[in-house]
XYZ file of C-alpha atoms in Angstrom:
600
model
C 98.927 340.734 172.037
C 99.712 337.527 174.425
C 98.645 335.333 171.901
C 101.039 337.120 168.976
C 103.608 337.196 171.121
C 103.075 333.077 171.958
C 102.695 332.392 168.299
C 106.158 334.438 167.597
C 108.172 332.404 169.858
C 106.144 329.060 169.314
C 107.546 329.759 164.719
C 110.572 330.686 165.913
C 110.819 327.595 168.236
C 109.586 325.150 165.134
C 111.415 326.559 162.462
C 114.693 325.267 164.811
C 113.477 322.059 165.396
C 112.778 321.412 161.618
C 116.223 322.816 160.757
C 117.712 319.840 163.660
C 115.701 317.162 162.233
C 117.835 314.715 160.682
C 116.859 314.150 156.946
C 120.459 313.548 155.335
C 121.168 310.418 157.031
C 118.403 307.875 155.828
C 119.236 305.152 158.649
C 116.302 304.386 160.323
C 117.943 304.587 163.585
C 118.283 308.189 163.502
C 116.072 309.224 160.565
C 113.572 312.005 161.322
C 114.718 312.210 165.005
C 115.792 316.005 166.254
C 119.646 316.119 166.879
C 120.262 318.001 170.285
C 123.491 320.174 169.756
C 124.251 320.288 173.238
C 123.724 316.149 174.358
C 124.975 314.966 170.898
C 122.407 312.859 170.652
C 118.790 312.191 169.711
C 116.698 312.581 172.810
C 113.683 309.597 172.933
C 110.889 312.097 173.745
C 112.211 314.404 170.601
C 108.440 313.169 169.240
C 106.446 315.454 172.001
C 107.134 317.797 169.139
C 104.275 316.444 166.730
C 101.760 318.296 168.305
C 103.383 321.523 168.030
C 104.387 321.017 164.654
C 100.960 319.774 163.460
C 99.588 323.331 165.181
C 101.687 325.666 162.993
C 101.301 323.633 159.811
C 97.566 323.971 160.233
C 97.825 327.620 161.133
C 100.684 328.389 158.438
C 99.527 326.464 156.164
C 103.336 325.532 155.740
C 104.066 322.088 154.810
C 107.536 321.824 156.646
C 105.909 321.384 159.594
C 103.517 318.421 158.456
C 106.392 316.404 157.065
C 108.329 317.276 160.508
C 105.586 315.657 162.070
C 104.859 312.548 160.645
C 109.036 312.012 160.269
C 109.081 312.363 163.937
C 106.373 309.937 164.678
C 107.962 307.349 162.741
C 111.224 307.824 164.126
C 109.540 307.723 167.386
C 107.980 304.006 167.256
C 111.366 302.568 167.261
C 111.159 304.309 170.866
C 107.475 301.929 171.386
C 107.920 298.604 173.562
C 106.335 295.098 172.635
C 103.524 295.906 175.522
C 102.788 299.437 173.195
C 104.740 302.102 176.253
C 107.629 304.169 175.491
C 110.708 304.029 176.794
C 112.396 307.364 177.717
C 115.286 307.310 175.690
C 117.435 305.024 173.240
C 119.365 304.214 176.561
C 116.927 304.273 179.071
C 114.052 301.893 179.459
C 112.056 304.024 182.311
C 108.140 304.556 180.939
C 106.167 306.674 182.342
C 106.977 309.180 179.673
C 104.153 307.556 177.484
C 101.572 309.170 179.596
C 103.233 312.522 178.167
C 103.528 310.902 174.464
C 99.872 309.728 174.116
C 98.715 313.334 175.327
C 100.495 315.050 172.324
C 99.884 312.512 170.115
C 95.917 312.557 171.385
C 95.625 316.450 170.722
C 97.544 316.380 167.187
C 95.105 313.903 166.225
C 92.357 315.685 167.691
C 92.635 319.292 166.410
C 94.859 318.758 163.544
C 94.471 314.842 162.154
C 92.256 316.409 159.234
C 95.942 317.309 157.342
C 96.956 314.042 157.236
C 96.732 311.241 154.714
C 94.038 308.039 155.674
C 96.280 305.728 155.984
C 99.187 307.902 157.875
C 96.139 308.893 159.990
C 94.740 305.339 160.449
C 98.790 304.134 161.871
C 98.444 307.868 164.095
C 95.327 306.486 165.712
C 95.844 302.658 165.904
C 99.432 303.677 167.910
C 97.523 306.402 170.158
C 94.215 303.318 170.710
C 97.264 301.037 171.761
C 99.255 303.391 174.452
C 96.113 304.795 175.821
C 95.109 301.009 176.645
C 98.340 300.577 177.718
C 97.696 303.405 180.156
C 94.239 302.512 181.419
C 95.699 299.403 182.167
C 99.226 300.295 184.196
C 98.837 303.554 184.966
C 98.373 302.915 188.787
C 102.224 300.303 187.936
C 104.297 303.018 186.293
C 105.518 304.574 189.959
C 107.451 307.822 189.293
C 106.322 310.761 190.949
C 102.970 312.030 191.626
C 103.182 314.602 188.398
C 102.778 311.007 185.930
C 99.148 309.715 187.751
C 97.938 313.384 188.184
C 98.787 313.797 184.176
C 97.247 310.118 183.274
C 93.871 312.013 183.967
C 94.509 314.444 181.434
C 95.743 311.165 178.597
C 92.239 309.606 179.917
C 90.679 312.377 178.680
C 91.703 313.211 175.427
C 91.172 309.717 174.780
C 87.347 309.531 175.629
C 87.053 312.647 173.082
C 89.122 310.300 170.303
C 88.222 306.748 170.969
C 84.570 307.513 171.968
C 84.805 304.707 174.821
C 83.234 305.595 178.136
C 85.527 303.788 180.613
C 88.230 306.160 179.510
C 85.999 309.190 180.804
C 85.121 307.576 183.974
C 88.868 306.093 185.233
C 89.796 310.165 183.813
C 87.548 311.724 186.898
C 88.607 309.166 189.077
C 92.441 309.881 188.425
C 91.073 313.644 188.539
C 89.315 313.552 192.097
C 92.456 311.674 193.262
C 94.676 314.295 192.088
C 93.170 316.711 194.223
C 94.261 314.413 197.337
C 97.078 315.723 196.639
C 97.057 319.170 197.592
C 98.241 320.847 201.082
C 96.573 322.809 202.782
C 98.359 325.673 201.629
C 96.898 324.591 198.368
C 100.699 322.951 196.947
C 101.289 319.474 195.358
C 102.969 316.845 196.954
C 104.120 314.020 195.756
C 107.053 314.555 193.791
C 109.405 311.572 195.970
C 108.508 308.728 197.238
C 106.538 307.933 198.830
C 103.663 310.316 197.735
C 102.354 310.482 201.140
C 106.328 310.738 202.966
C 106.376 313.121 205.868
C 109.669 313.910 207.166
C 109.941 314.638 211.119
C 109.485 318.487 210.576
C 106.062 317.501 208.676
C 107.142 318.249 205.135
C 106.026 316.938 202.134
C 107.705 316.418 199.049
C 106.914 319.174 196.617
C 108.448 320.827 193.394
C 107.130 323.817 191.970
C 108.602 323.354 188.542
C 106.747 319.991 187.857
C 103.576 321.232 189.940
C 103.438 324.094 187.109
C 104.790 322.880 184.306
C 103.402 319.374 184.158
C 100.548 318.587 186.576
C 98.606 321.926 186.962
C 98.572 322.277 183.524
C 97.219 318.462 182.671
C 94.761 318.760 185.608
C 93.584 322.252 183.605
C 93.641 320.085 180.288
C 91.175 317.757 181.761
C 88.790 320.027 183.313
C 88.617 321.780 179.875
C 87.740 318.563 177.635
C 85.596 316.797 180.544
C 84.070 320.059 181.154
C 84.757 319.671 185.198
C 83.977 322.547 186.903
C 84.748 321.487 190.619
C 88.494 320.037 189.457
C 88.825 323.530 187.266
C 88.036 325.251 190.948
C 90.162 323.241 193.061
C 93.165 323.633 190.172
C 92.588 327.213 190.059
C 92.448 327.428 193.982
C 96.349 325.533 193.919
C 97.498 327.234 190.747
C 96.850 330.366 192.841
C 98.880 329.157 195.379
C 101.162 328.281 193.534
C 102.113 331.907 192.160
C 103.105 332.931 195.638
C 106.516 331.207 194.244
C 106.320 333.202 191.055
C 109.302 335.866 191.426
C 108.006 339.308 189.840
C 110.311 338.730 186.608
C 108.177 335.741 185.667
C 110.858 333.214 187.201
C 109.990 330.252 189.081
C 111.780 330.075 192.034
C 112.264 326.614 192.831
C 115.668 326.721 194.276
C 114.408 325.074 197.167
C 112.135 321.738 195.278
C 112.902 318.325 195.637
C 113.828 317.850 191.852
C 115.796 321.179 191.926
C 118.495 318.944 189.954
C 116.371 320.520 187.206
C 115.490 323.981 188.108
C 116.030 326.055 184.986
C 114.617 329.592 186.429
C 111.826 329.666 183.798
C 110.855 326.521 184.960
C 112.194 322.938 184.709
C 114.450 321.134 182.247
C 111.925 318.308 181.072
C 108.407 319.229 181.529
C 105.925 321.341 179.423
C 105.705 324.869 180.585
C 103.132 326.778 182.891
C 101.303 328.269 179.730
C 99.261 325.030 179.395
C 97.635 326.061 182.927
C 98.123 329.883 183.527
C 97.482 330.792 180.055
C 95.014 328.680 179.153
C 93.315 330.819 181.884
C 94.531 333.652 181.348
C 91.310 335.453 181.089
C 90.216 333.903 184.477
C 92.337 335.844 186.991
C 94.593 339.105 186.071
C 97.396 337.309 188.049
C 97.196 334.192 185.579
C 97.351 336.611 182.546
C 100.748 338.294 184.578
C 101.854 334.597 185.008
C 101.543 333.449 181.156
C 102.942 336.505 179.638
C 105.957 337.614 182.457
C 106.982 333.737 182.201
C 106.706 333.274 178.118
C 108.876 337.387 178.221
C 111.546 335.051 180.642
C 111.679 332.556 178.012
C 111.833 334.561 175.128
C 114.799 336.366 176.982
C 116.450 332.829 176.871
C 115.975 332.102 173.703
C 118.986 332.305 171.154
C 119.154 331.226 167.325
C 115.674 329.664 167.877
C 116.250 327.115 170.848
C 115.397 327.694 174.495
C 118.591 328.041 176.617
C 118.286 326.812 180.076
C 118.646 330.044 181.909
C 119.119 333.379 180.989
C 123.271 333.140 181.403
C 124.058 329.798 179.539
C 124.674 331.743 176.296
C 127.534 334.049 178.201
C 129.179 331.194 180.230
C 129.497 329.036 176.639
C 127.173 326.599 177.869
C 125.000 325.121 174.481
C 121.406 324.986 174.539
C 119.684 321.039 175.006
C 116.981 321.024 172.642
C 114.774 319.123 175.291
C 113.577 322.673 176.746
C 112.317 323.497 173.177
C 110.847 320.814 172.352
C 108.824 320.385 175.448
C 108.534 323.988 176.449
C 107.003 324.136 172.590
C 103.895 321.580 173.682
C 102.536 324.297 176.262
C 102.660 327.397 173.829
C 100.627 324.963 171.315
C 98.071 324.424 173.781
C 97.717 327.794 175.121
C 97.164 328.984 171.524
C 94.833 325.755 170.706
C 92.524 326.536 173.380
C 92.764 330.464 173.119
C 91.464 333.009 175.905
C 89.392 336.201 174.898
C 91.786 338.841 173.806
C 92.257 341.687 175.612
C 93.057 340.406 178.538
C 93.413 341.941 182.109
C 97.272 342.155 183.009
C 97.590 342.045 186.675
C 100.155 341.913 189.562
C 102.003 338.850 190.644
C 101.478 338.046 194.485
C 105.274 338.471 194.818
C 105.378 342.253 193.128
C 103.428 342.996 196.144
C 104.081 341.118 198.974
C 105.267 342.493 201.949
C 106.785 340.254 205.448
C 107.549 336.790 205.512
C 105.300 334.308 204.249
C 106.049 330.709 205.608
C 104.572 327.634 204.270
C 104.763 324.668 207.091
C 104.457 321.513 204.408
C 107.766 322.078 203.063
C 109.267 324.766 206.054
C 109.937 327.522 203.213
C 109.281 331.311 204.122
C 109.431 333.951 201.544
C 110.722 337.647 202.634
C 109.843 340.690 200.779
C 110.562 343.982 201.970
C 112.412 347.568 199.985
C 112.364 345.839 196.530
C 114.303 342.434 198.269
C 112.811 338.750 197.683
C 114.367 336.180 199.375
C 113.555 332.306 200.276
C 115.061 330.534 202.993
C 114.695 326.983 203.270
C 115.105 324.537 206.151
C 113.015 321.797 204.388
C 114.054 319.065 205.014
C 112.988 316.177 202.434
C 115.617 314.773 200.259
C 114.682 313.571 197.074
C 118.683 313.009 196.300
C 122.041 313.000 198.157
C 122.645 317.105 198.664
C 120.145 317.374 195.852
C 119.017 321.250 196.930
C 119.413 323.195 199.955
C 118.334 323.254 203.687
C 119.462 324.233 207.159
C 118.082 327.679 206.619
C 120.029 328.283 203.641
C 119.199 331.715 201.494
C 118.102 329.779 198.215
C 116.734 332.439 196.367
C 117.952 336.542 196.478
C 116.078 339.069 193.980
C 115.798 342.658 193.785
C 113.612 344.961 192.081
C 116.324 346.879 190.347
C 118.360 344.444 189.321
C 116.620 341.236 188.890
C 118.455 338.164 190.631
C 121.414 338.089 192.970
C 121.907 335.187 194.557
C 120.366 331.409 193.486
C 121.020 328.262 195.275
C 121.654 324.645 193.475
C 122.119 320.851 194.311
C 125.323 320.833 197.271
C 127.085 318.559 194.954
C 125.896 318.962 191.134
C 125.243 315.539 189.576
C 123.305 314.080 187.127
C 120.603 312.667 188.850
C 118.886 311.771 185.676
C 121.815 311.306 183.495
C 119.494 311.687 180.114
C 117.791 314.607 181.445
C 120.712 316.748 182.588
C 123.913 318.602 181.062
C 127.212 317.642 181.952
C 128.645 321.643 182.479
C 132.446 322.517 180.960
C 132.871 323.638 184.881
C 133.936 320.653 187.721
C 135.130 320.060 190.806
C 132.884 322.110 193.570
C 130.455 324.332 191.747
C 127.605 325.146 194.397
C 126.104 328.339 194.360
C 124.666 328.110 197.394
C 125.800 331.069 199.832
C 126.610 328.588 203.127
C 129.149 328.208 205.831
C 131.634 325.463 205.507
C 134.838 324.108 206.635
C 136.886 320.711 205.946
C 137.576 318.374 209.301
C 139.681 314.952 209.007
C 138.982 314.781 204.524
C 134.898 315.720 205.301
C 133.691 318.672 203.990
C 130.645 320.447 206.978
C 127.663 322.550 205.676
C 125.042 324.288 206.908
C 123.377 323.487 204.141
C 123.176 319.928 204.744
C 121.396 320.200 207.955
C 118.023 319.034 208.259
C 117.602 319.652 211.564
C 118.030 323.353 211.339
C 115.654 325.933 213.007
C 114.387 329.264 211.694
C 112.718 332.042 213.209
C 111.367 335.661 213.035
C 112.883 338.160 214.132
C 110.489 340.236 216.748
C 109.906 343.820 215.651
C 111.576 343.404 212.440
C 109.475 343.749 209.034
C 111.416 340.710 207.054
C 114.316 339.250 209.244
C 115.087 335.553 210.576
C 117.242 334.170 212.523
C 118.437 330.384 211.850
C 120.426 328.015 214.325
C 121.555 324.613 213.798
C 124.581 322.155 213.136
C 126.952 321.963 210.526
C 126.802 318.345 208.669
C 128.421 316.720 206.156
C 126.844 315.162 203.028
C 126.017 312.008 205.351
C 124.428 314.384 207.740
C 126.943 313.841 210.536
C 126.816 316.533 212.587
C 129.615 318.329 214.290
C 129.220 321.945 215.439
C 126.493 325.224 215.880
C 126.243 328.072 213.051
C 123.645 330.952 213.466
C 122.952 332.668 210.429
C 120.813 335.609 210.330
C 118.490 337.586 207.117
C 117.553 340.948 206.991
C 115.709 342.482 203.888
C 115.659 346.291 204.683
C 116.923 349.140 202.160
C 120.488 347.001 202.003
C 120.418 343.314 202.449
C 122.294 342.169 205.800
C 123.337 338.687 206.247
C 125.333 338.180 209.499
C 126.469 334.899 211.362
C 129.318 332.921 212.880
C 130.533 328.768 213.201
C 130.861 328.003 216.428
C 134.190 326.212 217.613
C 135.869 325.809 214.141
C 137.770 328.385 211.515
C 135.164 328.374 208.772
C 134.203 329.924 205.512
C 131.380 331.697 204.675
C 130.476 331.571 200.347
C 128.552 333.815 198.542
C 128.156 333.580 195.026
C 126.662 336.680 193.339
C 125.233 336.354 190.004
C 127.225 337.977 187.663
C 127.444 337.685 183.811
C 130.773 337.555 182.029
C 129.793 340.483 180.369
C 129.363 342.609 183.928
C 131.706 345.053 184.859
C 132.943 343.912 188.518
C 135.425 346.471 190.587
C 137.614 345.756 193.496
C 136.942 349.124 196.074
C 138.962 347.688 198.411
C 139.733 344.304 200.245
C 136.022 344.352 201.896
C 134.194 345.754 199.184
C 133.214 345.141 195.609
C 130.651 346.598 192.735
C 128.989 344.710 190.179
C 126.869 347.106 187.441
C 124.526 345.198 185.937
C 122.008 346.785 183.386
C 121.054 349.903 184.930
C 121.943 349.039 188.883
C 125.029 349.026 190.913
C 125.272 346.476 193.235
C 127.819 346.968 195.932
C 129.063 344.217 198.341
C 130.822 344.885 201.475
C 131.669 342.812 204.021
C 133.569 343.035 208.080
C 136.169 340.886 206.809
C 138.450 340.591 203.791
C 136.644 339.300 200.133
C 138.662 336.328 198.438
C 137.569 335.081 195.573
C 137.982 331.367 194.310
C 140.216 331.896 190.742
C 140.312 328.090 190.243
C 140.004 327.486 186.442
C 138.136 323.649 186.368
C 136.598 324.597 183.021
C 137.689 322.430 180.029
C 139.315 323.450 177.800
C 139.967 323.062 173.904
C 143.243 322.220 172.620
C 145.562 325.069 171.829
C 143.494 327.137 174.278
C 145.210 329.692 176.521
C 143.994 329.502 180.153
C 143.224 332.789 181.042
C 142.462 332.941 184.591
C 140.210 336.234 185.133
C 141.361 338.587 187.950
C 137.570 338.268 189.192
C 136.719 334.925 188.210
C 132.806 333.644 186.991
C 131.964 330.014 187.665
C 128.524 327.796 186.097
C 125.913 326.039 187.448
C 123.520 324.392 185.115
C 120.864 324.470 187.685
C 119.144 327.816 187.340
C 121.590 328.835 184.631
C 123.298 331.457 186.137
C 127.400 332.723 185.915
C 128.417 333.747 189.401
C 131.629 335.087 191.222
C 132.581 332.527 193.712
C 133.468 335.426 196.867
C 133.814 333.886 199.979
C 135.936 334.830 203.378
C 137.517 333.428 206.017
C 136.229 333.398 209.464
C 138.784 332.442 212.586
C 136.915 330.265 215.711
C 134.171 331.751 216.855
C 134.230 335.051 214.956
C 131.481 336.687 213.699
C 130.828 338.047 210.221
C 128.095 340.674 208.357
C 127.988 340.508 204.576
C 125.681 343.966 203.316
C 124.226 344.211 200.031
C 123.333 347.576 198.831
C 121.441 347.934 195.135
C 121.271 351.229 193.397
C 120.250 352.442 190.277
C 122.602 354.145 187.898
């Protein structure tokens, strides 16, 4: 069933890609490359989609998807340097991509190379003999983050199984055993910032869950497998383990809280692989890994839309196209869960979040996770920065799920920009889009969060099941700080958040997830209902709900602006529409925001 189900989406995924694959044009600029209909533009790593491709034409037998292939790697080596790397993109010279490039290209060659030509498969080889030289040579110069070394062991590997040279084998454990230095003791990666080893005065490390899971578990599992490792496979499956503490029971990955949240895209993250190359792979190892591959590939099957992986499961409603870099790259991971295979049936089980119960706090990177009645919540006081307001601290709620209605509140970057320019979509909504629920107020042109503060504290609540109590000082994006905030979290049958800003009128947001589509009522001034599916959500709050009905959205010409009496607003990190409610609090007063969640 999990592998149909993979194979499904993977044809449905490929027959897109083949259909975007520019064969008109016979410039050999553009030629073969995979136009992305949200960017405009041919992305440089378009080519991570050989392996896939060679996968189904083997399995289907269907020659579309061999002449995909070998178009792709020719458009591709105008994307190779004079010293044999990649660059990222036709505008962007960084190069640690080709650690991702020569993996691909390694396994097409290895489980598929028999459908091609000699001579196509003598330029396949001679191009994969020159980049993994390339990268047994600079792999320890690229820099980056800690995801590109940690994967380099995986590239080592496939090409000691290709090139039949020992030293590849032998710097592939080393890279391995180094990898694992790399682990907290809570059984995270760091090393997504820089430095690897940075420790910020709380003790935090810089972690990501999106590119631990979707890029360096899942190499780290690719290595064990062809080098036939059993003490890495233990230690990955020990930290992939841990890992699934921050799998949310709908198969999303929460990491509204990461250092590269820039790219949080609920399923995952915008650029790498996909969590199937580690959790499926495995999935007849643990019952948990089999709940991780399947709930996660459900998530993005959910979010996929005329055969191209959206980037959350509310792009299509907010009007937001699809970049065909999730595809692409979210394509490699279903290949190599099917490539590898896993003993069907397989055990099903729970995810540690369907049945946690408390708080769960995690000192390396100062997150705690509360469950209690259904509610799942992360707040974060973490204080690394990877980029200016780049995700949320100062005991900000990141992350708000229920069991009834799926998620209800999801934090992104303070101020949304494009960190990685080539990597990132430019949304049809500007000016202030945060989603983050925060306090805030405006003094002499400077705009004061809470969830700028690094120096925030959070606590537990004595005698409560799953409540927490922050203090700390509102800062602005420079982290000056001006005056106190408490904010308080309680996760019982209704949802209480309660707090005040000391010595200043204030606001406090918070944006509920809402889809276009969801019927949203006024009750009255402090209350509102959202139905969603088959739950009612009502919000009610001690003092009057405003919502922000600014229209920033561009427009077309000719277009009407429409300005919604309940207006939705779009962040591209996480994906989700949300009503932008927020109230006003006079000097010193407090407020108490309670969500309740029913089913129809």
């Amino acid at each position: 069933m999990i592998q149909k189900f993979a194979f499904d989406l993977l044809k449905e995924w490929c027959d897109k890609l083949v259909e975007l694959q520019i064969t008109q044009i016979k410039d050999p600029n553009i030629y073969g490359g995979i136009m992305c209909p949200s960017c405009a533009r041919i992305h440089g790593r378009c080519g991570d989609a050989i392996y896939p491709m060679m996968y189904m034409a083997d399995k289907t037998g269907d020659k579309k998807y061999l002449d995909c292939a070998k178009l792709l790697f020719d458009w591709s080596e105008r994307m190779v340097r004079p010293d044999d790397c990649y660059n990222n993109d036709t505008n962007h010279e960084w190069n640690g991509i080709t650690v991702f490039t020569q993996i691909q290209l390694g396994e097409a060659l290895l489980y598929h190379g028999h459908l091609l030509e000699n001579s196509i498969s003598e330029r396949w080889r001679e191009r994969f003999e020159r980049t993994s030289e390339y990268l047994y040579i600079h792999i320890e110069e690229i820099g980056g983050n800690v995801n590109y070394p940690i994967s380099c062991c995986a590239s080592m590997a496939v090409a000691s199984k290709i090139i039949k040279d020992e030293k590849y084998a032998k710097l592939a454990k080393e890279l391995a055993i180094k990898a694992l230095h790399y682990l907290t003791d809570e059984g995270l990666i760091y090393g997504e910032g820089h430095p690897f080893e940075a420790v910020t005065p709380k003790g935090c490390r810089p972690v990501d869950i999106g590119y631990n899971v979707e890029e360096s578990l899942p190499n780290l599992v690719l290595y064990a497998i062809l080098m036939e490792d059993k003490e890495v496979l233990e230690a990955v499956m020990k930290s992939m383990e841990a890992h699934l503490s921050f799998m949310l029971p709908d198969g999303a990955w929460d990491n509204s809280w990461g250092t590269r949240n820039n790219k949080w895209s609920y399923w995952g993250s915008r650029t790498s692989d996909g969590c199937q190359g580690a959790y499926g792979i495995l999935a007849d190892r643990r019952p948990e890994f089999a709940a991780a591959a399947m709930k996660n590939m459900q998530l993005l099957r959910e979010c996929t839309q005329d055969g191209l992986l959206y980037g959350g499961t509310m792009f299509d409603t907010a009007g937001e196209p699809p970049c065909v870099h999730h595809t692409f790259c979210h394509a490699k991971a279903l290949a190599a869960f099917l490539e590898h295979g896993i003993k069907e049936p397989v055990v099903v089980g729970n995810l540690p979040r369907q049945m946690a119960h408390g708080i769960q706090y995690f000192p390396t990177v100062h997150i705690r996770l509360m469950a209690n009645y259904g509610w799942r919540a992360t707040v974060s006081d973490y204080d690394y920065e990877y980029s200016s307001e780049g995700h949320a601290t100062g005991g900000a709620l990141t992350m708000l799920w229920n069991a009834k209605i799926g998620p209800v509140m999801a934090a992104s970057m303070g101020e949304y920009s494009l960190v990685e320019p080539n990597n990132m979509q430019l949304p049809g909504y500007f000016e202030d889009i945060c989603s983050t629920s925060r306090l805030e107020y405006w003094d002499d042109g400077r705009k004061y969060r809470n969830i700028n503060d690094l120096c925030a504290e959070v606590k537990e609540i004595e005698g409560k099941t799953a409540s927490l109590i922050v203090k700390g000082t509102m800062c602005d994006g420079k982290k000056n700080a001006d005056i106190p905030y408490e904010i308080s979290y309680c996760a019982e049958e209704n949802f209480i958040v309660k707090g005040k800003c000391i010595g200043k009128n204030s606001r406090y947001y918070f944006p509920i997830i809402a889809r276009s589509t969801d019927k949203v009522s006024k009750m009255d001034d402090y209350t509102y209902s959202i139905e969603r599916d088959d739950a009612c959500m009502t919000i009610h709050c001690s003092e009057k709900i405003e919502v922000n009905n600014k229209y920033p959205r561009k427009r077309k010409l000719g277009e009407k602006v429409s300005i919604e009496k309940i207006h939705r607003m779009f962040n591209p990190v996480s994906g989700f529409e949300f009503i932008p409610f927020y109230i006003n609090l006079e000097k010193d007063s407090s407020f108490e925001v309670v969500i309740c969640i029913e089913e129809k």
